[in-house]
Amino acid sequence: MMKISYGKHTKHKLMSRDERLLGYLPDTQYFTEETLREMLEKHSQVILKPCFGYQGIGVAQLSALEDEQIELHKENKKIILNGKTETIAYLNENHFRRKKPRYIVQQKIPLATINNNPFDLRVMVQRKRNSSEWVVTGKLAKIASNNYVITNVAKALLGAEEAINRASLPSEKMNNILAEIDQVSLLVAEQLAKSYPKNRVYGIDLGIDQEGKVWIIEANLSPSTFMFKLLKDGSYETIRSFQRG
Ligand SMILES: Nc1ncnc2c1ncn2[C@@H]1O[C@H](COP(=O)(O)OP(=O)(O)O)[C@@H](O)[C@H]1O
Ligand SMILES: [Mg+2]
């Protein structure tokens, strides 16, 4: 059997095969000069990230400003570049690693905020050995540090429900959001399981935008569990028991 890549672009493609997930997936392309141009015209703001990145390493936000200028926001620093050509040159010189790995360019989701800092959710979905039943075993919110786009450098972790209550989201959305998060996460696990049949855990990053819409940012195949240990809401014990079982 052919081994399927674990890269972000591949997983995006696999998820998009389930039409129920299509509306949750941000527009995503392999990075080329051409797709960067197209995506910036279409979305004004995009996220650039390595297919095999982790912990937010190599993630940058690009925003189209007035007069062809482009703002690059990486870690807690922003710089302004003049036009697309200068941007590409800058990325080649300063951003991409020497052995240029593959990157994706993705529509930026305007994440909901808590005290002006964006947050996203990490949802653990697991199944026990020899079982095909997927279960949501934990969910939490990662709040970005001040002036960061990425939430991997988290300023704080909160329970998902508390985060959703504290974010200023449209009130009519509030009731359904937690159920929708579970539903989407289970669909992601079921869909990816078709391609990674041995895998028993997914750590799914979900964004909620400022209008309360849920988005899939990425699905991890070997997520770490330490954040749930820090959360102390009992989910860590559930996660451990699924790992053992
Ligand atoms: N399309 C996006 N819109 C908004 N924020 C994003 C987007 N993609 C990534 N991010 C932010 O960057 C973080 C890291 O990106 P992610 O795709 O999870 O890669 P990694 O494998 O490095 O964790 C996310 O948790 C989120 O905070
Ligand atoms: Mg992530």
GROMACS .gro file of N, CA, C and O in nm, residues 9 17 67 76 88 94 117 125 143 146 150 160 170 177 182 195 197 200 206 215 237 239 244:
model
   92
    9HIS      N    1  -0.071   2.001   0.343
    9HIS     CA    2  -0.146   2.011   0.219
    9HIS      C    3  -0.220   1.881   0.190
    9HIS      O    4  -0.338   1.882   0.152
   17ARG      N    5  -1.232   1.592   0.079
   17ARG     CA    6  -1.308   1.487   0.010
   17ARG      C    7  -1.443   1.461   0.077
   17ARG      O    8  -1.529   1.398   0.018
   67ASP      N    9  -0.137   5.075  -0.185
   67ASP     CA   10  -0.021   5.102  -0.272
   67ASP      C   11   0.074   4.983  -0.286
   67ASP      O   12   0.196   5.001  -0.279
   76ASN      N   13   0.649   3.826   1.700
   76ASN     CA   14   0.581   3.950   1.743
   76ASN      C   15   0.631   4.070   1.665
   76ASN      O   16   0.621   4.183   1.712
   88ILE      N   17   0.865   3.847  -0.224
   88ILE     CA   18   0.919   3.715  -0.260
   88ILE      C   19   1.069   3.710  -0.228
   88ILE      O   20   1.119   3.612  -0.171
   94ASN      N   21   1.505   3.552   0.392
   94ASN     CA   22   1.494   3.555   0.538
   94ASN      C   23   1.397   3.457   0.600
   94ASN      O   24   1.405   3.429   0.719
  117ASN      N   25  -0.641   3.935   2.221
  117ASN     CA   26  -0.550   3.831   2.173
  117ASN      C   27  -0.630   3.718   2.107
  117ASN      O   28  -0.724   3.666   2.167
  125VAL      N   29  -0.927   1.391   1.964
  125VAL     CA   30  -1.023   1.288   1.925
  125VAL      C   31  -0.947   1.156   1.924
  125VAL      O   32  -0.841   1.146   1.862
  143ILE      N   33  -0.460   3.079   2.390
  143ILE     CA   34  -0.468   3.223   2.363
  143ILE      C   35  -0.329   3.273   2.325
  143ILE      O   36  -0.231   3.247   2.396
  146ASN      N   37   0.072   3.842   2.351
  146ASN     CA   38   0.052   3.976   2.295
  146ASN      C   39   0.131   3.993   2.166
  146ASN      O   40   0.249   3.957   2.160
  150ILE      N   41   0.020   3.356   1.595
  150ILE     CA   42   0.009   3.214   1.628
  150ILE      C   43  -0.025   3.195   1.775
  150ILE      O   44   0.015   3.274   1.861
  160ALA      N   45  -1.238   2.514   2.674
  160ALA     CA   46  -1.300   2.565   2.551
  160ALA      C   47  -1.427   2.644   2.582
  160ALA      O   48  -1.450   2.752   2.525
  170PRO      N   49  -2.124   3.667   1.854
  170PRO     CA   50  -2.268   3.694   1.843
  170PRO      C   51  -2.347   3.596   1.930
  170PRO      O   52  -2.324   3.476   1.924
  177ILE      N   53  -2.221   2.631   1.939
  177ILE     CA   54  -2.080   2.623   1.901
  177ILE      C   55  -2.010   2.499   1.957
  177ILE      O   56  -1.940   2.429   1.884
  182ASP      N   57  -1.750   1.961   1.842
  182ASP     CA   58  -1.739   1.814   1.857
  182ASP      C   59  -1.773   1.745   1.726
  182ASP      O   60  -1.702   1.653   1.683
  195SER      N   61  -0.746   0.725   0.550
  195SER     CA   62  -0.612   0.730   0.490
  195SER      C   63  -0.501   0.690   0.587
  195SER      O   64  -0.391   0.655   0.545
  197PRO      N   65  -0.517   0.445   0.863
  197PRO     CA   66  -0.600   0.349   0.937
  197PRO      C   67  -0.545   0.309   1.073
  197PRO      O   68  -0.621   0.269   1.160
  200ARG      N   69  -0.467   0.634   1.608
  200ARG     CA   70  -0.576   0.630   1.707
  200ARG      C   71  -0.601   0.765   1.774
  200ARG      O   72  -0.682   0.775   1.866
  206LEU      N   73  -0.889   2.406   1.573
  206LEU     CA   74  -1.006   2.470   1.514
  206LEU      C   75  -1.005   2.617   1.548
  206LEU      O   76  -0.975   2.654   1.661
  215TRP      N   77  -1.382   2.696   1.192
  215TRP     CA   78  -1.291   2.667   1.080
  215TRP      C   79  -1.190   2.562   1.123
  215TRP      O   80  -1.146   2.561   1.239
  237GLU      N   81  -0.660   1.266   3.216
  237GLU     CA   82  -0.677   1.126   3.259
  237GLU      C   83  -0.754   1.047   3.153
  237GLU      O   84  -0.721   0.932   3.124
  239ILE      N   85  -0.761   1.117   2.832
  239ILE     CA   86  -0.669   1.103   2.718
  239ILE      C   87  -0.571   0.989   2.743
  239ILE      O   88  -0.549   0.904   2.656
  244ARG      N   89  -0.376   0.422   2.653
  244ARG     CA   90  -0.344   0.286   2.700
  244ARG      C   91  -0.434   0.183   2.637
  244ARG      O   92  -0.390   0.076   2.596
   0.00000   0.00000   0.00000
